[in-house]
PDB file of C-alpha atoms in Angstrom:
ATOM      1  CA  MET A   1      66.148 108.717 133.271  1.00 57.00           C
ATOM      2  CA  PRO A   2      64.992 105.620 131.756  1.00 82.00           C
ATOM      3  CA  LEU A   3      65.178 105.054 127.484  1.00 91.00           C
ATOM      4  CA  TYR A   4      62.529 107.624 125.951  1.00 93.00           C
ATOM      5  CA  ILE A   5      61.983 105.124 123.245  1.00 92.00           C
ATOM      6  CA  ASP A   6      58.103 102.833 123.063  1.00 93.00           C
ATOM      7  CA  ASP A   7      57.779  99.178 123.528  1.00 94.00           C
ATOM      8  CA  ALA A   8      55.862  98.794 120.345  1.00 94.00           C
ATOM      9  CA  GLU A   9      58.989 100.468 118.830  1.00 93.00           C
ATOM     10  CA  ILE A  10      61.825  98.473 119.300  1.00 95.00           C
ATOM     11  CA  GLU A  11      59.693  94.999 118.772  1.00 95.00           C
ATOM     12  CA  SER A  12      58.512  96.636 114.768  1.00 94.00           C
ATOM     13  CA  ARG A  13      62.117  97.852 113.966  1.00 92.00           C
ATOM     14  CA  PHE A  14      64.315  94.868 115.539  1.00 95.00           C
ATOM     15  CA  CYS A  15      64.494  91.065 115.064  1.00 95.00           C
ATOM     16  CA  ALA A  16      63.320  89.033 118.399  1.00 96.00           C
ATOM     17  CA  PRO A  17      65.880  88.601 119.771  1.00 97.00           C
ATOM     18  CA  VAL A  18      67.703  92.252 119.693  1.00 97.00           C
ATOM     19  CA  ALA A  19      64.686  93.515 120.529  1.00 97.00           C
ATOM     20  CA  GLN A  20      64.660  90.914 123.754  1.00 97.00           C
ATOM     21  CA  ALA A  21      67.554  92.326 124.756  1.00 97.00           C
ATOM     22  CA  LEU A  22      67.255  96.381 124.563  1.00 97.00           C
ATOM     23  CA  LYS A  23      64.286  96.184 126.711  1.00 97.00           C
ATOM     24  CA  THR A  24      65.589  94.599 129.501  1.00 97.00           C
ATOM     25  CA  ILE A  25      68.167  97.709 129.045  1.00 97.00           C
ATOM     26  CA  LYS A  26      65.919  99.952 129.360  1.00 96.00           C
ATOM     27  CA  SER A  27      63.834  97.684 132.739  1.00 96.00           C
ATOM     28  CA  GLU A  28      67.116  97.726 134.223  1.00 95.00           C
ATOM     29  CA  MET A  29      67.908 101.567 133.046  1.00 95.00           C
ATOM     30  CA  GLN A  30      64.340 102.573 134.798  1.00 92.00           C
ATOM     31  CA  GLY A  31      65.069 104.951 137.778  1.00 88.00           C
ATOM     32  CA  ARG A  32      68.718 104.657 137.308  1.00 90.00           C
ATOM     33  CA  ALA A  33      70.945 107.445 136.846  1.00 89.00           C
ATOM     34  CA  VAL A  34      71.901 106.345 132.954  1.00 93.00           C
ATOM     35  CA  THR A  35      75.474 107.262 132.990  1.00 94.00           C
ATOM     36  CA  PRO A  36      77.668 106.081 130.423  1.00 93.00           C
ATOM     37  CA  SER A  37      79.548 103.744 132.606  1.00 94.00           C
ATOM     38  CA  LEU A  38      75.961 101.515 133.200  1.00 95.00           C
ATOM     39  CA  ALA A  39      75.586 101.899 129.469  1.00 96.00           C
ATOM     40  CA  LEU A  40      77.732 100.607 128.414  1.00 96.00           C
ATOM     41  CA  SER A  41      77.653  97.644 131.015  1.00 96.00           C
ATOM     42  CA  LEU A  42      74.279  96.605 129.904  1.00 97.00           C
ATOM     43  CA  MET A  43      75.278  97.196 126.487  1.00 97.00           C
ATOM     44  CA  LYS A  44      78.292  94.358 127.284  1.00 97.00           C
ATOM     45  CA  LYS A  45      76.193  92.035 129.442  1.00 97.00           C
ATOM     46  CA  TYR A  46      73.170  92.073 126.798  1.00 97.00           C
ATOM     47  CA  PHE A  47      74.533  92.928 123.610  1.00 97.00           C
ATOM     48  CA  GLN A  48      77.416  91.156 123.536  1.00 96.00           C
ATOM     49  CA  PRO A  49      76.201  87.085 122.940  1.00 96.00           C
ATOM     50  CA  LEU A  50      74.501  88.013 120.170  1.00 97.00           C
ATOM     51  CA  ILE A  51      77.428  89.588 118.244  1.00 95.00           C
ATOM     52  CA  PRO A  52      79.560  87.204 116.631  1.00 92.00           C
ATOM     53  CA  GLU A  53      82.406  87.078 118.372  1.00 91.00           C
ATOM     54  CA  PHE A  54      85.268  88.571 115.562  1.00 86.00           C
ATOM     55  CA  HIS A  55      83.422  91.890 116.001  1.00 90.00           C
ATOM     56  CA  GLN A  56      82.947  92.472 120.383  1.00 93.00           C
ATOM     57  CA  ASP A  57      86.026  93.314 120.757  1.00 90.00           C
ATOM     58  CA  VAL A  58      83.796  96.579 119.597  1.00 89.00           C
ATOM     59  CA  LEU A  59      82.224  96.805 123.132  1.00 93.00           C
ATOM     60  CA  GLY A  60      84.940  94.372 124.663  1.00 92.00           C
ATOM     61  CA  ASN A  61      87.848  97.577 124.537  1.00 86.00           C
ATOM     62  CA  LEU A  62      85.621  99.667 126.415  1.00 86.00           C
ATOM     63  CA  THR A  63      86.498  99.757 129.868  1.00 84.00           C
ATOM     64  CA  GLN A  64      85.871 103.497 130.509  1.00 80.00           C
ATOM     65  CA  ALA A  65      83.693 105.091 128.168  1.00 83.00           C
ATOM     66  CA  SER A  66      81.748 109.025 127.383  1.00 86.00           C
ATOM     67  CA  TRP A  67      78.915 109.454 125.428  1.00 87.00           C
ATOM     68  CA  GLU A  68      80.295 110.233 121.845  1.00 80.00           C
ATOM     69  CA  ASP A  69      82.738 106.876 123.008  1.00 82.00           C
ATOM     70  CA  LEU A  70      79.406 104.713 122.635  1.00 88.00           C
ATOM     71  CA  GLU A  71      77.987 106.334 119.548  1.00 83.00           C
ATOM     72  CA  PHE A  72      81.831 106.063 118.133  1.00 79.00           C
ATOM     73  CA  THR A  73      81.168 102.049 118.600  1.00 85.00           C
ATOM     74  CA  TYR A  74      77.457 102.600 116.513  1.00 84.00           C
ATOM     75  CA  ALA A  75      79.428 103.576 113.281  1.00 78.00           C
ATOM     76  CA  GLU A  76      81.951 101.206 114.004  1.00 81.00           C
ATOM     77  CA  MET A  77      79.323  98.678 113.975  1.00 86.00           C
ATOM     78  CA  VAL A  78      77.547  99.372 110.718  1.00 80.00           C
ATOM     79  CA  PHE A  79      80.822  99.901 109.715  1.00 77.00           C
ATOM     80  CA  ARG A  80      81.580  96.477 110.583  1.00 79.00           C
ATOM     81  CA  SER A  81      78.209  94.866 109.434  1.00 78.00           C
ATOM     82  CA  GLY A  82      79.017  95.913 106.014  1.00 68.00           C
ATOM     83  CA  GLN A  83      75.480  95.773 105.433  1.00 66.00           C
ATOM     84  CA  PRO A  84      72.777  98.192 105.510  1.00 62.00           C
ATOM     85  CA  SER A  85      70.708  95.500 107.785  1.00 69.00           C
ATOM     86  CA  GLY A  86      71.110  92.325 110.253  1.00 85.00           C
ATOM     87  CA  GLN A  87      72.136  91.225 113.642  1.00 92.00           C
ATOM     88  CA  LEU A  88      74.650  93.142 113.751  1.00 92.00           C
ATOM     89  CA  THR A  89      73.374  96.188 112.242  1.00 89.00           C
ATOM     90  CA  GLU A  90      70.068  96.037 114.314  1.00 93.00           C
ATOM     91  CA  ILE A  91      72.573  96.855 117.461  1.00 95.00           C
ATOM     92  CA  ALA A  92      74.338  99.659 116.793  1.00 91.00           C
ATOM     93  CA  VAL A  93      71.217 101.692 116.130  1.00 91.00           C
ATOM     94  CA  CYS A  94      70.529  99.527 119.645  1.00 95.00           C
ATOM     95  CA  ILE A  95      73.790 101.291 120.726  1.00 94.00           C
ATOM     96  CA  ASN A  96      72.940 104.749 118.803  1.00 90.00           C
ATOM     97  CA  LEU A  97      69.352 104.765 120.340  1.00 94.00           C
ATOM     98  CA  ILE A  98      70.583 104.594 123.775  1.00 95.00           C
ATOM     99  CA  CYS A  99      73.442 107.209 123.340  1.00 93.00           C
ATOM    100  CA  ILE A 100      70.554 109.207 121.770  1.00 91.00           C
ATOM    101  CA  TYR A 101      67.272 108.726 124.472  1.00 93.00           C
ATOM    102  CA  THR A 102      68.259 108.398 127.631  1.00 93.00           C
ATOM    103  CA  THR A 103      67.761 112.386 127.871  1.00 90.00           C
ATOM    104  CA  GLN A 104      64.619 114.536 127.034  1.00 88.00           C
ATOM    105  CA  PRO A 105      65.025 116.094 125.434  1.00 89.00           C
ATOM    106  CA  PRO A 106      68.005 113.796 123.248  1.00 89.00           C
ATOM    107  CA  ARG A 107      70.840 113.832 123.424  1.00 84.00           C
ATOM    108  CA  ASP A 108      72.557 115.766 120.836  1.00 75.00           C
ATOM    109  CA  PHE A 109      76.206 115.353 119.172  1.00 66.00           C
ATOM    110  CA  PRO A 110      77.841 118.254 118.812  1.00 52.00           C
ATOM    111  CA  ASN A 111      80.216 118.834 115.312  1.00 51.00           C
ATOM    112  CA  PRO A 112      78.992 115.461 114.204  1.00 49.00           C
ATOM    113  CA  GLU A 113      81.744 113.880 111.442  1.00 54.00           C
ATOM    114  CA  THR A 114      81.298 113.787 108.245  1.00 75.00           C
ATOM    115  CA  ILE A 115      80.727 110.833 106.516  1.00 79.00           C
ATOM    116  CA  GLU A 116      83.995 109.911 105.522  1.00 88.00           C
ATOM    117  CA  ILE A 117      85.792 110.986 107.675  1.00 89.00           C
ATOM    118  CA  THR A 118      83.655 108.654 110.251  1.00 83.00           C
ATOM    119  CA  TYR A 119      84.376 106.260 107.737  1.00 84.00           C
ATOM    120  CA  PHE A 120      88.033 106.840 107.158  1.00 89.00           C
ATOM    121  CA  LEU A 121      88.851 106.893 110.893  1.00 86.00           C
ATOM    122  CA  GLN A 122      87.385 103.099 110.774  1.00 82.00           C
ATOM    123  CA  VAL A 123      89.352 102.353 108.486  1.00 87.00           C
ATOM    124  CA  CYS A 124      92.587 103.202 110.281  1.00 88.00           C
ATOM    125  CA  ARG A 125      91.610 101.567 113.479  1.00 82.00           C
ATOM    126  CA  GLN A 126      91.110  98.300 111.374  1.00 81.00           C
ATOM    127  CA  LEU A 127      94.137  98.514 110.115  1.00 87.00           C
ATOM    128  CA  LYS A 128      95.718  99.666 112.812  1.00 84.00           C
ATOM    129  CA  LEU A 129      96.688 102.908 111.403  1.00 86.00           C
ATOM    130  CA  GLY A 130      95.578 105.203 114.489  1.00 74.00           C
ATOM    131  CA  ILE A 131      95.413 109.153 113.972  1.00 81.00           C
ATOM    132  CA  GLU A 132      95.401 109.587 116.643  1.00 76.00           C
ATOM    133  CA  ASN A 133      93.766 113.624 118.579  1.00 75.00           C
ATOM    134  CA  ASN A 134      97.169 115.151 118.969  1.00 77.00           C
ATOM    135  CA  ILE A 135      98.199 114.898 114.998  1.00 85.00           C
ATOM    136  CA  ARG A 136      94.388 115.782 114.553  1.00 88.00           C
ATOM    137  CA  PHE A 137      93.411 118.174 116.420  1.00 86.00           C
ATOM    138  CA  SER A 138      95.975 121.208 117.425  1.00 80.00           C
ATOM    139  CA  ASP A 139      95.409 124.827 118.495  1.00 77.00           C
ATOM    140  CA  ASN A 140      92.705 123.153 121.959  1.00 73.00           C
ATOM    141  CA  GLY A 141      91.140 121.473 119.493  1.00 70.00           C
ATOM    142  CA  ARG A 142      90.160 124.744 117.566  1.00 78.00           C
ATOM    143  CA  PHE A 143      91.867 123.129 114.907  1.00 87.00           C
ATOM    144  CA  ASP A 144      91.482 119.762 112.615  1.00 90.00           C
ATOM    145  CA  VAL A 145      93.131 118.932 110.145  1.00 93.00           C
ATOM    146  CA  LEU A 146      90.605 116.748 108.502  1.00 93.00           C
ATOM    147  CA  ARG A 147      87.652 119.474 108.632  1.00 91.00           C
ATOM    148  CA  ALA A 148      87.043 120.777 104.762  1.00 92.00           C
ATOM    149  CA  CYS A 149      84.228 123.683 102.721  1.00 90.00           C
ATOM    150  CA  LYS A 150      80.592 121.596 102.526  1.00 89.00           C
ATOM    151  CA  TYR A 151      81.308 123.015  99.743  1.00 89.00           C
ATOM    152  CA  CYS A 152      84.495 120.842  98.617  1.00 90.00           C
ATOM    153  CA  TRP A 153      87.245 120.008 100.079  1.00 92.00           C
ATOM    154  CA  ARG A 154      89.636 122.754 101.077  1.00 90.00           C
ATOM    155  CA  GLN A 155      90.207 123.587 105.299  1.00 90.00           C
ATOM    156  CA  PRO A 156      87.303 126.308 105.696  1.00 88.00           C
ATOM    157  CA  VAL A 157      87.386 130.120 107.277  1.00 82.00           C
ATOM    158  CA  PRO A 158      88.192 130.150 110.429  1.00 80.00           C
ATOM    159  CA  GLY A 159      84.606 129.935 112.386  1.00 76.00           C
ATOM    160  CA  ARG A 160      82.291 129.061 108.867  1.00 79.00           C
ATOM    161  CA  LEU A 161      82.164 125.967 107.959  1.00 82.00           C
ATOM    162  CA  ILE A 162      82.766 127.084 104.066  1.00 84.00           C
ATOM    163  CA  CYS A 163      86.001 127.842 102.586  1.00 84.00           C
ATOM    164  CA  ALA A 164      87.123 131.019 101.162  1.00 79.00           C
ATOM    165  CA  THR A 165      86.267 130.354  97.213  1.00 79.00           C
ATOM    166  CA  HIS A 166      83.050 129.943  98.621  1.00 78.00           C
ATOM    167  CA  THR A 167      82.307 132.746 100.653  1.00 71.00           C
ATOM    168  CA  ALA A 168      80.282 134.985  98.924  1.00 60.00           C
ATOM    169  CA  GLY A 169      81.754 138.387 101.156  1.00 56.00           C
ATOM    170  CA  ASP A 170      84.865 140.353 100.753  1.00 50.00           C
ATOM    171  CA  LYS A 171      87.273 137.052 101.822  1.00 51.00           C
ATOM    172  CA  HIS A 172      86.218 135.628  98.762  1.00 49.00           C
ATOM    173  CA  VAL A 173      88.712 133.901  96.287  1.00 53.00           C
ATOM    174  CA  ASN A 174      88.154 132.636  93.035  1.00 54.00           C
ATOM    175  CA  ILE A 175      88.208 129.008  92.245  1.00 49.00           C
ATOM    176  CA  LYS A 176      92.155 127.884  91.641  1.00 58.00           C
ATOM    177  CA  LEU A 177      93.336 124.640  90.824  1.00 65.00           C
ATOM    178  CA  GLY A 178      96.622 124.333  90.994  1.00 61.00           C
ATOM    179  CA  ASP A 179      98.011 126.105  88.280  1.00 59.00           C
ATOM    180  CA  HIS A 180      94.671 127.688  86.276  1.00 54.00           C
ATOM    181  CA  GLU A 181      91.684 128.820  86.774  1.00 47.00           C
ATOM    182  CA  ASP A 182      89.287 125.882  87.367  1.00 47.00           C
ATOM    183  CA  SER A 183      86.475 128.373  85.353  1.00 44.00           C
ATOM    184  CA  ASP A 184      86.390 131.859  84.474  1.00 41.00           C
ATOM    185  CA  ALA A 185      87.578 134.989  87.224  1.00 44.00           C
ATOM    186  CA  ASN A 186      83.308 134.205  88.941  1.00 45.00           C
ATOM    187  CA  LEU A 187      81.178 137.735  90.981  1.00 45.00           C
ATOM    188  CA  PRO A 188      81.435 135.850  93.908  1.00 43.00           C
ATOM    189  CA  VAL A 189      78.089 135.377  94.879  1.00 46.00           C
ATOM    190  CA  THR A 190      78.643 133.428  91.388  1.00 48.00           C
ATOM    191  CA  ASP A 191      80.650 130.544  92.567  1.00 59.00           C
ATOM    192  CA  TYR A 192      78.497 130.463  96.133  1.00 63.00           C
ATOM    193  CA  LYS A 193      75.081 130.136  93.558  1.00 72.00           C
ATOM    194  CA  GLU A 194      76.857 128.034  91.796  1.00 74.00           C
ATOM    195  CA  SER A 195      78.471 125.458  94.690  1.00 75.00           C
ATOM    196  CA  ARG A 196      75.447 125.658  96.613  1.00 77.00           C
ATOM    197  CA  ARG A 197      73.550 124.125  92.944  1.00 81.00           C
ATOM    198  CA  GLN A 198      76.163 121.669  93.057  1.00 86.00           C
ATOM    199  CA  LYS A 199      76.235 120.864  96.663  1.00 87.00           C
ATOM    200  CA  GLN A 200      73.299 118.119  96.668  1.00 86.00           C
ATOM    201  CA  ALA A 201      75.174 116.011  93.781  1.00 89.00           C
ATOM    202  CA  PHE A 202      78.980 116.444  94.990  1.00 90.00           C
ATOM    203  CA  ASP A 203      77.498 114.262  98.471  1.00 87.00           C
ATOM    204  CA  THR A 204      75.485 111.610  96.383  1.00 87.00           C
ATOM    205  CA  THR A 205      78.789 111.452  94.290  1.00 91.00           C
ATOM    206  CA  LEU A 206      80.531 111.604  97.517  1.00 91.00           C
ATOM    207  CA  ASN A 207      78.003 108.545  99.245  1.00 84.00           C
ATOM    208  CA  GLN A 208      78.503 106.281  96.088  1.00 87.00           C
ATOM    209  CA  PHE A 209      82.165 106.512  95.713  1.00 91.00           C
ATOM    210  CA  LEU A 210      82.924 106.060 100.169  1.00 88.00           C
ATOM    211  CA  THR A 211      80.344 103.058 100.028  1.00 82.00           C
ATOM    212  CA  LYS A 212      81.492 101.591  96.570  1.00 87.00           C
ATOM    213  CA  GLU A 213      85.268 101.668  98.215  1.00 90.00           C
ATOM    214  CA  LEU A 214      83.838 100.443 101.448  1.00 85.00           C
ATOM    215  CA  LEU A 215      82.517  97.448 100.326  1.00 80.00           C
ATOM    216  CA  GLU A 216      85.100  96.580  98.904  1.00 88.00           C
ATOM    217  CA  PHE A 217      87.655  97.306 101.563  1.00 87.00           C
ATOM    218  CA  HIS A 218      84.275  94.816 103.719  1.00 80.00           C
ATOM    219  CA  ASP A 219      84.563  91.818 101.309  1.00 80.00           C
ATOM    220  CA  SER A 220      88.081  91.803 101.283  1.00 85.00           C
ATOM    221  CA  SER A 221      88.151  90.170 104.417  1.00 80.00           C
ATOM    222  CA  PHE A 222      89.723  94.779 105.166  1.00 84.00           C
ATOM    223  CA  THR A 223      92.279  94.150 103.037  1.00 90.00           C
ATOM    224  CA  ALA A 224      91.721  95.495  99.923  1.00 92.00           C
ATOM    225  CA  PRO A 225      93.808  99.617  99.665  1.00 95.00           C
ATOM    226  CA  ILE A 226      91.579 101.764  98.811  1.00 95.00           C
ATOM    227  CA  LEU A 227      93.737 103.874 101.693  1.00 95.00           C
ATOM    228  CA  MET A 228      96.384 106.061  99.639  1.00 95.00           C
ATOM    229  CA  PRO A 229      99.868 103.611 100.311  1.00 94.00           C
ATOM    230  CA  ASP A 230     103.912 105.232 100.987  1.00 93.00           C
ATOM    231  CA  GLU A 231     104.756 103.655  98.455  1.00 95.00           C
ATOM    232  CA  ASN A 232     103.603 103.462  94.577  1.00 96.00           C
ATOM    233  CA  ILE A 233     100.970 106.184  95.290  1.00 97.00           C
ATOM    234  CA  TRP A 234     100.275 107.493  91.580  1.00 97.00           C
ATOM    235  CA  GLN A 235     100.020 103.811  90.264  1.00 97.00           C
ATOM    236  CA  TRP A 236      97.292 104.311  93.480  1.00 97.00           C
ATOM    237  CA  LEU A 237      96.371 107.521  92.576  1.00 97.00           C
ATOM    238  CA  ASN A 238      95.608 106.510  88.869  1.00 96.00           C
ATOM    239  CA  SER A 239      93.342 103.659  89.589  1.00 96.00           C
ATOM    240  CA  ARG A 240      91.884 105.151  92.610  1.00 97.00           C
ATOM    241  CA  ARG A 241      92.051 108.948  91.735  1.00 97.00           C
ATOM    242  CA  PRO A 242      91.155 108.790  87.493  1.00 96.00           C
ATOM    243  CA  LEU A 243      89.708 112.307  87.846  1.00 95.00           C
ATOM    244  CA  LEU A 244      92.893 113.854  89.393  1.00 95.00           C
ATOM    245  CA  SER A 245      95.293 112.190  88.232  1.00 96.00           C
ATOM    246  CA  HIS A 246      94.019 113.841  84.824  1.00 94.00           C
ATOM    247  CA  LEU A 247      94.958 117.774  86.383  1.00 92.00           C
ATOM    248  CA  LEU A 248      98.245 116.036  87.413  1.00 94.00           C
ATOM    249  CA  MET A 249      98.909 115.425  84.334  1.00 93.00           C
ATOM    250  CA  ALA A 250      97.296 118.378  82.662  1.00 91.00           C
ATOM    251  CA  GLN A 251      99.223 120.457  84.835  1.00 91.00           C
ATOM    252  CA  ASN A 252     102.761 118.678  83.703  1.00 93.00           C
ATOM    253  CA  LYS A 253     103.225 118.040  87.731  1.00 94.00           C
ATOM    254  CA  ALA A 254     105.864 115.807  89.324  1.00 95.00           C
ATOM    255  CA  VAL A 255     103.785 112.737  90.677  1.00 96.00           C
ATOM    256  CA  ASP A 256     107.498 110.159  91.802  1.00 96.00           C
ATOM    257  CA  ASP A 257     106.597 109.651  95.289  1.00 96.00           C
ATOM    258  CA  GLY A 258     109.029 112.065  96.878  1.00 95.00           C
ATOM    259  CA  GLN A 259     107.174 114.306  95.101  1.00 96.00           C
ATOM    260  CA  ILE A 260     103.125 113.159  94.151  1.00 97.00           C
ATOM    261  CA  VAL A 261     101.991 114.569  97.753  1.00 97.00           C
ATOM    262  CA  ASP A 262     103.217 117.947  97.491  1.00 95.00           C
ATOM    263  CA  SER A 263     102.341 118.108  93.840  1.00 96.00           C
ATOM    264  CA  LEU A 264      98.689 116.494  95.236  1.00 96.00           C
ATOM    265  CA  LEU A 265      98.683 119.223  97.265  1.00 94.00           C
ATOM    266  CA  SER A 266      99.860 122.184  95.124  1.00 92.00           C
ATOM    267  CA  LEU A 267      96.885 121.311  93.034  1.00 92.00           C
ATOM    268  CA  LEU A 268      94.329 121.511  95.924  1.00 92.00           C
ATOM    269  CA  HIS A 269      94.740 122.915  98.414  1.00 91.00           C
ATOM    270  CA  LYS A 270      97.373 125.669  97.151  1.00 86.00           C
ATOM    271  CA  PRO A 271      97.474 129.084  99.848  1.00 77.00           C
ATOM    272  CA  ILE A 272      97.471 131.704  96.850  1.00 76.00           C
ATOM    273  CA  GLY A 273      95.775 134.909  97.474  1.00 72.00           C
ATOM    274  CA  LEU A 274      94.521 134.440 101.591  1.00 75.00           C
ATOM    275  CA  THR A 275      94.524 136.856 103.651  1.00 78.00           C
ATOM    276  CA  GLU A 276      96.677 135.822 106.647  1.00 78.00           C
ATOM    277  CA  THR A 277      93.365 133.840 108.682  1.00 78.00           C
ATOM    278  CA  GLN A 278      92.716 132.405 106.332  1.00 78.00           C
ATOM    279  CA  TYR A 279      96.049 131.316 104.589  1.00 83.00           C
ATOM    280  CA  GLN A 280      96.880 130.247 108.602  1.00 86.00           C
ATOM    281  CA  PRO A 281      94.412 126.841 108.414  1.00 86.00           C
ATOM    282  CA  TYR A 282      96.372 125.662 104.666  1.00 88.00           C
ATOM    283  CA  LEU A 283      99.623 125.915 106.044  1.00 90.00           C
ATOM    284  CA  ARG A 284      98.533 123.918 109.029  1.00 90.00           C
ATOM    285  CA  ALA A 285      97.400 121.443 107.244  1.00 92.00           C
ATOM    286  CA  ASN A 286     100.010 121.404 104.495  1.00 94.00           C
ATOM    287  CA  THR A 287     102.678 120.853 107.388  1.00 93.00           C
ATOM    288  CA  LEU A 288     100.969 118.225 108.784  1.00 93.00           C
ATOM    289  CA  ILE A 289      99.902 116.531 105.472  1.00 95.00           C
ATOM    290  CA  LYS A 290     103.108 116.638 104.595  1.00 95.00           C
ATOM    291  CA  THR A 291     104.571 113.947 107.654  1.00 93.00           C
ATOM    292  CA  TYR A 292     100.743 112.937 108.416  1.00 94.00           C
ATOM    293  CA  PRO A 293     100.242 111.594 104.398  1.00 95.00           C
ATOM    294  CA  ILE A 294      97.912 109.495 104.628  1.00 94.00           C
ATOM    295  CA  LEU A 295      95.794 112.301 106.286  1.00 95.00           C
ATOM    296  CA  LEU A 296      95.167 113.410 102.850  1.00 96.00           C
ATOM    297  CA  TRP A 297      92.742 110.952 101.823  1.00 96.00           C
ATOM    298  CA  PRO A 298      89.698 112.189 102.941  1.00 95.00           C
ATOM    299  CA  MET A 299      91.181 115.855 100.777  1.00 96.00           C
ATOM    300  CA  LEU A 300      91.401 113.731  98.326  1.00 97.00           C
ATOM    301  CA  LEU A 301      88.480 111.380  98.185  1.00 96.00           C
ATOM    302  CA  ARG A 302      86.552 114.655  97.928  1.00 95.00           C
ATOM    303  CA  ALA A 303      87.966 116.494  96.034  1.00 94.00           C
ATOM    304  CA  GLU A 304      87.439 113.823  92.811  1.00 96.00           C
ATOM    305  CA  ALA A 305      83.913 113.477  94.076  1.00 94.00           C
ATOM    306  CA  TRP A 306      83.738 117.267  93.856  1.00 92.00           C
ATOM    307  CA  LEU A 307      84.869 116.637  89.719  1.00 92.00           C
ATOM    308  CA  SER A 308      82.963 114.400  89.044  1.00 93.00           C
ATOM    309  CA  ALA A 309      79.652 115.599  90.463  1.00 90.00           C
ATOM    310  CA  ARG A 310      81.221 119.426  88.203  1.00 87.00           C
ATOM    311  CA  LYS A 311      82.027 117.201  85.436  1.00 87.00           C
ATOM    312  CA  THR A 312      78.725 116.108  84.769  1.00 87.00           C
ATOM    313  CA  LEU A 313      76.305 118.360  86.097  1.00 82.00           C
ATOM    314  CA  ARG A 314      79.439 120.343  83.404  1.00 75.00           C
ATOM    315  CA  GLY A 315      77.811 118.113  80.667  1.00 71.00           C
ATOM    316  CA  ASN A 316      73.908 118.176  80.888  1.00 68.00           C
ATOM    317  CA  TRP A 317      74.393 122.101  80.050  1.00 57.00           C
ATOM    318  CA  GLY A 318      72.833 122.306  77.212  1.00 52.00           C
ATOM    319  CA  GLY A 319      75.077 125.223  76.451  1.00 50.00           C
ATOM    320  CA  LYS A 320      78.190 127.352  77.737  1.00 47.00           C
ATOM    321  CA  ARG A 321      77.916 129.087  80.851  1.00 47.00           C
TER     322      ARG A 321
END
């Protein structure tokens, strides 16, 4: 089971030292069953000498690995690099290629993380704030507190990628932000269609916000306070999530450290009007977030991006719709 990438492609994509390392790995894989253990040993042998000492722990800390573990090092190296090019980024891309193209058809990694969750976990690992699987996942892995509707920030309907708000069928629930309707009461199909129209703007805005904060974190040598703190949360929110902080004030929500998490969940994730099946994921997520408030960060980022995209799009309307 060799590495199914042509040498010409390797030479055209990577600088000479990285290309030579990958070609050597490909040669040593020829005719062998490429297990994660073999892949990791070859990565350590040929990539580790090319990695700055400060980042050698990414591979060095792995002793036994699955393909998923190796794929995760790709994201971590890109994050450590802090730029779209350069030798560390090239090594990260090589690891990704090894994970995917050591089998035919190429290996597929199910249930890919959304980008903000991937980098949220990377930042937590960098700060030694481990989000353990037994905190994030429950119900034998079927429930993930960090899952979000692809159109917004809410927990999806079980077994689907969208929440009750953005479901066009009989499970639809009108959008609510806190105690106020976000818009006129729409027919289910109207909310669904509007969410689809906004999807590209939402994704673009989300990536812009995420990139800005990650670059800030990287440029500060991993010291910038991009994650929600334990204290002075309102000051952090007002600085980094201004649209959400404006909504909290507009709805007279409490913003002291002892109550602000409850206020944010009441604003963004209030399980009102839901069926029992829809209600349970909200309740479970809210309970976990109250216990581990750092888990709220991806939801806050997505909600701020959604509000920003909605504000921009509605600002471009020629008349009231």
